[in-house]
Coordinates of C-alpha atoms in Angstrom, one line a residue:
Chain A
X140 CA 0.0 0.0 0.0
X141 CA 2.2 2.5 0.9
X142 CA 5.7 1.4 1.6
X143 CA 7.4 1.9 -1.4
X144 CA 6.6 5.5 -0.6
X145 CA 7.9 5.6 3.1
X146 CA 11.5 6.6 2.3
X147 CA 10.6 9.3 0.1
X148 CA 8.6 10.6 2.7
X149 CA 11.2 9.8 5.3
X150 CA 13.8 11.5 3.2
X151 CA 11.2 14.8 2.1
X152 CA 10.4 15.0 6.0
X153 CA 14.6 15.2 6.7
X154 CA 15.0 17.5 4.4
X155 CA 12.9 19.7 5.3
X156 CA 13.5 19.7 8.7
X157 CA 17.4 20.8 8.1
X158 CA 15.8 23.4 5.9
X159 CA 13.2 24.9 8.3
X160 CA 13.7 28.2 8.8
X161 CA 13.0 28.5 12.6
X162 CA 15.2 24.7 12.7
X163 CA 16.9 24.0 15.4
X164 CA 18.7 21.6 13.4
X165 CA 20.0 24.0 11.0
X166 CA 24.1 24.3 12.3
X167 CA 24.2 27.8 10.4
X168 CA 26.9 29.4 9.2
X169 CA 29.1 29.0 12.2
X170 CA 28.5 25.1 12.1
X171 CA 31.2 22.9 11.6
X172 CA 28.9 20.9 9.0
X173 CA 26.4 22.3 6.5
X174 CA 23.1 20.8 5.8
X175 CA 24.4 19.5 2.9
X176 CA 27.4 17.6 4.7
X177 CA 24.7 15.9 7.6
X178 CA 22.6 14.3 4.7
X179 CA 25.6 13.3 2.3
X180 CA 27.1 12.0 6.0
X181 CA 23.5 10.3 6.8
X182 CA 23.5 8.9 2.9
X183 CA 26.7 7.3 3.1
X184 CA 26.1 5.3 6.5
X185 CA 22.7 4.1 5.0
X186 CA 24.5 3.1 1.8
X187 CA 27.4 1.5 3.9
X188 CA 24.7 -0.5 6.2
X189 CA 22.6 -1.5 2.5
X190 CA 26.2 -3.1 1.3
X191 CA 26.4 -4.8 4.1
X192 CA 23.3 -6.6 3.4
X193 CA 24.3 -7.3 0.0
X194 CA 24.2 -11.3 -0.4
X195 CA 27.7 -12.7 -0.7
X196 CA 28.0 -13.4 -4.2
X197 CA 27.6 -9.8 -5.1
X198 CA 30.6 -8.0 -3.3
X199 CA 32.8 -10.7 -5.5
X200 CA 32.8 -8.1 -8.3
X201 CA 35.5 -8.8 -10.6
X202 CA 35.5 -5.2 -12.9
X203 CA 34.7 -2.0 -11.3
X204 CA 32.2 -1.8 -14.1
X205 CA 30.0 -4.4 -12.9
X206 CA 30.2 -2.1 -9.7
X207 CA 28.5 0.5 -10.8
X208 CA 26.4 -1.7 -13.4
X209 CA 25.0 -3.4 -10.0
X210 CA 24.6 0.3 -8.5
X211 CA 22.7 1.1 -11.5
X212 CA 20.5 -1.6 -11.7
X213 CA 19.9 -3.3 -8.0
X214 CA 20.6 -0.5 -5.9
X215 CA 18.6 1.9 -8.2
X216 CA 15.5 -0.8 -8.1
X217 CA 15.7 -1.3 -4.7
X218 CA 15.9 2.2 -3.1
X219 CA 13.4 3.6 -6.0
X220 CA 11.7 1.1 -7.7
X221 CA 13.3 1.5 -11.4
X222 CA 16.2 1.3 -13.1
X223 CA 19.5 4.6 -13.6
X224 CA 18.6 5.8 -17.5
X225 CA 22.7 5.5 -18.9
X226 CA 25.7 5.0 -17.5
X227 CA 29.2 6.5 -19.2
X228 CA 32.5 6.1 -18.5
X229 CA 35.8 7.4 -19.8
X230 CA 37.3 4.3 -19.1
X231 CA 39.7 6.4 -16.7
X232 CA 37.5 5.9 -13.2
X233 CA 34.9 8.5 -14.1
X234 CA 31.1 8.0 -14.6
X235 CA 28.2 9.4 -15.4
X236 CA 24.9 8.1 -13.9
X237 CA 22.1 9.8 -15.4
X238 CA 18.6 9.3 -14.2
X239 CA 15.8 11.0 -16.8
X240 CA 13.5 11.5 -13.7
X241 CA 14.5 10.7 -10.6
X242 CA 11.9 9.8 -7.9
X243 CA 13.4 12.9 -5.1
X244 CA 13.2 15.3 -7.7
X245 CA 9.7 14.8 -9.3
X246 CA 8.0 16.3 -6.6
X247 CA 10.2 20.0 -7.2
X248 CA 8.5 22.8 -9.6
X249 CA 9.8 22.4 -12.5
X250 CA 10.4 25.4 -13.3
X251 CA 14.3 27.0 -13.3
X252 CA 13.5 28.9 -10.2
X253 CA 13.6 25.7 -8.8
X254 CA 17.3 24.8 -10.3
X255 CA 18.9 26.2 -6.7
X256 CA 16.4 24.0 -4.6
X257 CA 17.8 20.8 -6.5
X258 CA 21.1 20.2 -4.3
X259 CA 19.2 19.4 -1.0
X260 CA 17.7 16.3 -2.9
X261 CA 20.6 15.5 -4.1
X262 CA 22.6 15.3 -1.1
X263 CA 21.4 12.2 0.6
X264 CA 21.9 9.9 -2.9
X265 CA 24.9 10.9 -3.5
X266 CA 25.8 9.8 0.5
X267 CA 24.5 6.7 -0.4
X268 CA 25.9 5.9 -3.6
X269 CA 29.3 6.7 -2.0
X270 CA 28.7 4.8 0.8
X271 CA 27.5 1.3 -1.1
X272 CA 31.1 1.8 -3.7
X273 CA 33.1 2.0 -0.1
X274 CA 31.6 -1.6 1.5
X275 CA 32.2 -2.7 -2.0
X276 CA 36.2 -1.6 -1.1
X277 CA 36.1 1.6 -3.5
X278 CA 36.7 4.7 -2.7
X279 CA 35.0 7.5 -4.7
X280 CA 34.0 11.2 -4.7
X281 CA 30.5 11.4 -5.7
X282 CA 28.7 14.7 -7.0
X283 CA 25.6 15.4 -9.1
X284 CA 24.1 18.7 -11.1
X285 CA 20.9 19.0 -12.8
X286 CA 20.4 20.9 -16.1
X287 CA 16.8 20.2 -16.3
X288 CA 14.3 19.0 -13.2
X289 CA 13.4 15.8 -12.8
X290 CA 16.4 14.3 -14.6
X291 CA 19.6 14.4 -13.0
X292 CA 23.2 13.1 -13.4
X293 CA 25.5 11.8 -10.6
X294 CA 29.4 11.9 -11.3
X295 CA 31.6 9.0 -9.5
X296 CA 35.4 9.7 -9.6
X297 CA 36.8 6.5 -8.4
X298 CA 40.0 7.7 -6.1
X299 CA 43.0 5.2 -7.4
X300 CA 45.0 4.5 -4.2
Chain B
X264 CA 16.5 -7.5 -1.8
X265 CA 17.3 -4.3 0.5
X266 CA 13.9 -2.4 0.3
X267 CA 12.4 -3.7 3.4
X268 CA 15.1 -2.6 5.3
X269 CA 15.8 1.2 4.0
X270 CA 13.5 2.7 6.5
X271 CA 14.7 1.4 9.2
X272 CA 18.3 2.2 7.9
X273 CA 17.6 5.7 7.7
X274 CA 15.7 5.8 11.0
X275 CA 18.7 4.9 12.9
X276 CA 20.8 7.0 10.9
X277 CA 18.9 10.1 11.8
X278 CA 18.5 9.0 15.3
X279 CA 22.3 8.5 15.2
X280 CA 23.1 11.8 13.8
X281 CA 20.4 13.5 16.1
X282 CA 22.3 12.1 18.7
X283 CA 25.8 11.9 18.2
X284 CA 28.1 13.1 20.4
X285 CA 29.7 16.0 18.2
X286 CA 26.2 16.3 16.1
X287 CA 25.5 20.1 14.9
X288 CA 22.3 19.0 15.0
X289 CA 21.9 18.3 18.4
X290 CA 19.8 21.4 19.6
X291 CA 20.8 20.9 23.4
X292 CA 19.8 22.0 26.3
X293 CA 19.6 25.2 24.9
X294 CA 17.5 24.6 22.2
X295 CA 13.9 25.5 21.9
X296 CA 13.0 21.5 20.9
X297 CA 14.5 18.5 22.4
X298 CA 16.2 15.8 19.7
X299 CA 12.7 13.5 20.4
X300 CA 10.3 16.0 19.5
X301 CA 12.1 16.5 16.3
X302 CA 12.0 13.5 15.8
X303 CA 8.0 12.8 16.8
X304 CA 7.2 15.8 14.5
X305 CA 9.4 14.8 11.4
X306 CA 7.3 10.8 12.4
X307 CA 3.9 13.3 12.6
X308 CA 4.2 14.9 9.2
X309 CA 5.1 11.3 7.3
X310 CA 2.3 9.8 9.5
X311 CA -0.1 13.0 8.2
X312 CA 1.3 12.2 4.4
X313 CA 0.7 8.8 4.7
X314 CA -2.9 9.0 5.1
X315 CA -3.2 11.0 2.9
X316 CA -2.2 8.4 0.3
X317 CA -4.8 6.1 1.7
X318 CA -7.6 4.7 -0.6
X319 CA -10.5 6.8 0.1
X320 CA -13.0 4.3 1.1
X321 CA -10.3 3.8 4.2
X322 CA -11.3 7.5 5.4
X323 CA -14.4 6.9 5.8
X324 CA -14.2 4.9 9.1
X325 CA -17.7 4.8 11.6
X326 CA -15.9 4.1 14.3
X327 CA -13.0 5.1 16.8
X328 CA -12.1 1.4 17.4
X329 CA -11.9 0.5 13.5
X330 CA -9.3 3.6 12.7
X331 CA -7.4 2.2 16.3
X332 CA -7.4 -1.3 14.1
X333 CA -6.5 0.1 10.8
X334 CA -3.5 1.3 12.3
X335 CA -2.4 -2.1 14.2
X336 CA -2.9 -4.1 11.2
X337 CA -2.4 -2.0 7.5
X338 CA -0.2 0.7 8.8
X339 CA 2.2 -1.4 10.8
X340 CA 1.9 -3.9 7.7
X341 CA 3.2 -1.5 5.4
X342 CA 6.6 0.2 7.8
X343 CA 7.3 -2.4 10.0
X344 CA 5.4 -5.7 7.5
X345 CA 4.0 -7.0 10.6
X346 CA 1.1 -6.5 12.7
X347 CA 0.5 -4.9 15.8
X348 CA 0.5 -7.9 18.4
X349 CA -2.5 -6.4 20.7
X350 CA -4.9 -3.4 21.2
X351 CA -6.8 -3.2 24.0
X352 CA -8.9 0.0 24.9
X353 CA -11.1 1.4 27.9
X354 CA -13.8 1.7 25.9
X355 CA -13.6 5.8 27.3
X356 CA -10.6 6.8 24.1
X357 CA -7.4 5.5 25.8
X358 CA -6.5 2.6 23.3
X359 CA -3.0 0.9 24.2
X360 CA -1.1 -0.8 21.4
X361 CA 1.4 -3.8 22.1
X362 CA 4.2 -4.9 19.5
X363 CA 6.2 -7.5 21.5
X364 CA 9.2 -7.5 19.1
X365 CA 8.9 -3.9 17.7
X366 CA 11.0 -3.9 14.6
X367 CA 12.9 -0.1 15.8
X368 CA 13.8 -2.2 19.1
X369 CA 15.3 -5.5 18.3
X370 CA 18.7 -3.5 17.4
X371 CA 18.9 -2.3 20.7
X372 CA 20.9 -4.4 23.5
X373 CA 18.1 -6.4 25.5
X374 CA 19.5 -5.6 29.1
X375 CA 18.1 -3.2 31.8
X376 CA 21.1 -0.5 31.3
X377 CA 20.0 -0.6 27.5
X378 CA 15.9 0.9 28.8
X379 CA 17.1 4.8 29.0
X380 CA 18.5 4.3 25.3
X381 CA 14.1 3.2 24.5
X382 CA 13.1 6.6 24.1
X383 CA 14.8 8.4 21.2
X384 CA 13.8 4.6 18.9
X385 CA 10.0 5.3 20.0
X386 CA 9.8 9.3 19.2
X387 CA 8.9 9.1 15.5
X388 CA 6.8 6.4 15.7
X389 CA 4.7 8.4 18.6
X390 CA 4.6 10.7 15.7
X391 CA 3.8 8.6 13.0
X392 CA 1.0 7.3 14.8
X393 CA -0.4 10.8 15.9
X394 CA 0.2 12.3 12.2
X395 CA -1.7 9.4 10.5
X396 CA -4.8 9.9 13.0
X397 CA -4.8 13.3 12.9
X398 CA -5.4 12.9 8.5
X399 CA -7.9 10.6 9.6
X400 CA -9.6 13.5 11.8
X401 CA -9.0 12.5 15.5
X402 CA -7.1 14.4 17.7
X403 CA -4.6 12.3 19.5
X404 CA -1.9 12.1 22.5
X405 CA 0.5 9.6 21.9
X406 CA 3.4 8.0 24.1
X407 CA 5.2 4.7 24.0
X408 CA 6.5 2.9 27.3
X409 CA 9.2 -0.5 27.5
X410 CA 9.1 -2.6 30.2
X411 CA 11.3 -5.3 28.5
X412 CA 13.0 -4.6 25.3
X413 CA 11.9 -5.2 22.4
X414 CA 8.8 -5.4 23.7
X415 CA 6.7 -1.7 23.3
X416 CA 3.6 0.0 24.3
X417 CA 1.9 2.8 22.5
X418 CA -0.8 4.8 24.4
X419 CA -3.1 6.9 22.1
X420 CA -5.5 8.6 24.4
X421 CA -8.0 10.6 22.0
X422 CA -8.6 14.4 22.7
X423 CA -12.1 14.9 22.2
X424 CA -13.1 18.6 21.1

């Protein structure tokens, strides 16, 4: 009935609250951490925790391809129910994840007033996405931009050790 | 594969971050809300949205006791996919609502020192329960008690106007 939309609210709910003008959660300029920083933070421990979960025979990865063919595809259907539209890669450790409309975003105007509201709904997925390649045993820097709401495209830079 | 298990992963991780020991978030003593009613009103506003996604011939409830039911058997179906384990009520709008393995407790440690820790695991779904009433048009007090973990009690006592 309604739990495929729980974490969306969940997540909505979270956001807002860091957002809220008279929040108390809001660390402000003088915090040590942005908003932004708590919900990549928050992302990347749920991501961590969802890795750990993963059955056995899928943290054998052999290419760091089929890493982020797997994020693509599993992670992708299980946190939102579909699959990541493309995914690129130079071949030299960077990728480009592009969902056409993706499920946090939908629910924005989509008008480009809206562009600067984007990176709060952002923040959380890319948390996560980092935090699933780091059980996996690869380190990554994770961003995303928007040109045009609901689609969306997340960058993973792999960081070579 | 990992679906089930997302809320609850990001329930602990906000209750982790609300909580930690260096958290920006943490509003303290200080601060105008405590770290459990943020959390019972971000549970009271996905509780409020949540039935508000119900099917419509679910609104239209006769009776106290058969919303009080709803909620023991298709809300705690869809976030926790179980069922609530009793309800009993005094017939006078104090209804009292036993999960004896509640799903947000069974992470916890089961010994006495672990009791204090009961609270800040119970806030949001106080809130949950009190939002989803409150779209169903009842007015409601909600507060949860342990006795032995993971056992839990919720007590909705209805306001009546």
């Amino acid at each position: 009935m309604v739990d495929a939309v729980l974490f969306e609210l969940l997540h909505t709910e979270m956001v807002a609250e860091l957002w809220a003008p008279d929040s108390d959660l809001d660390p402000g300029p003088g915090g040590q951490r942005t908003s932004l920083q708590v919900l990549e933070g928050v992302g990347f421990r749920v991501g961590q925790a969802l890795g750990e979960r993963l059955p056995r025979e899928m943290l054998a990865f052999r290419e760091e391809l089929d890493v982020l063919k797997f994020l693509c595809k599993d992670l992708w259907g299980a946190v939102f129910q579909k699959q990541m539209d493309s995914l690129r890669t130079n071949h030299q450790g960077t990728y480009i994840l592009q969902d056409s409309s993706f499920p946090l975003l939908v629910h924005v105007g989509s008008g480009l007033q809206y562009l600067e509201e984007a990176p709060k709904f952002l923040a959380f997925t890319c948390g996560l996405l980092r935090g699933t390649l780091s059980t996996l045993g690869i380190k990554s820097l994770v961003s995303a931009s928007v040109a045009a709401l609901p689609a969306c495209k997340f960058q993973v830079v792999i960081e070579r050790s």
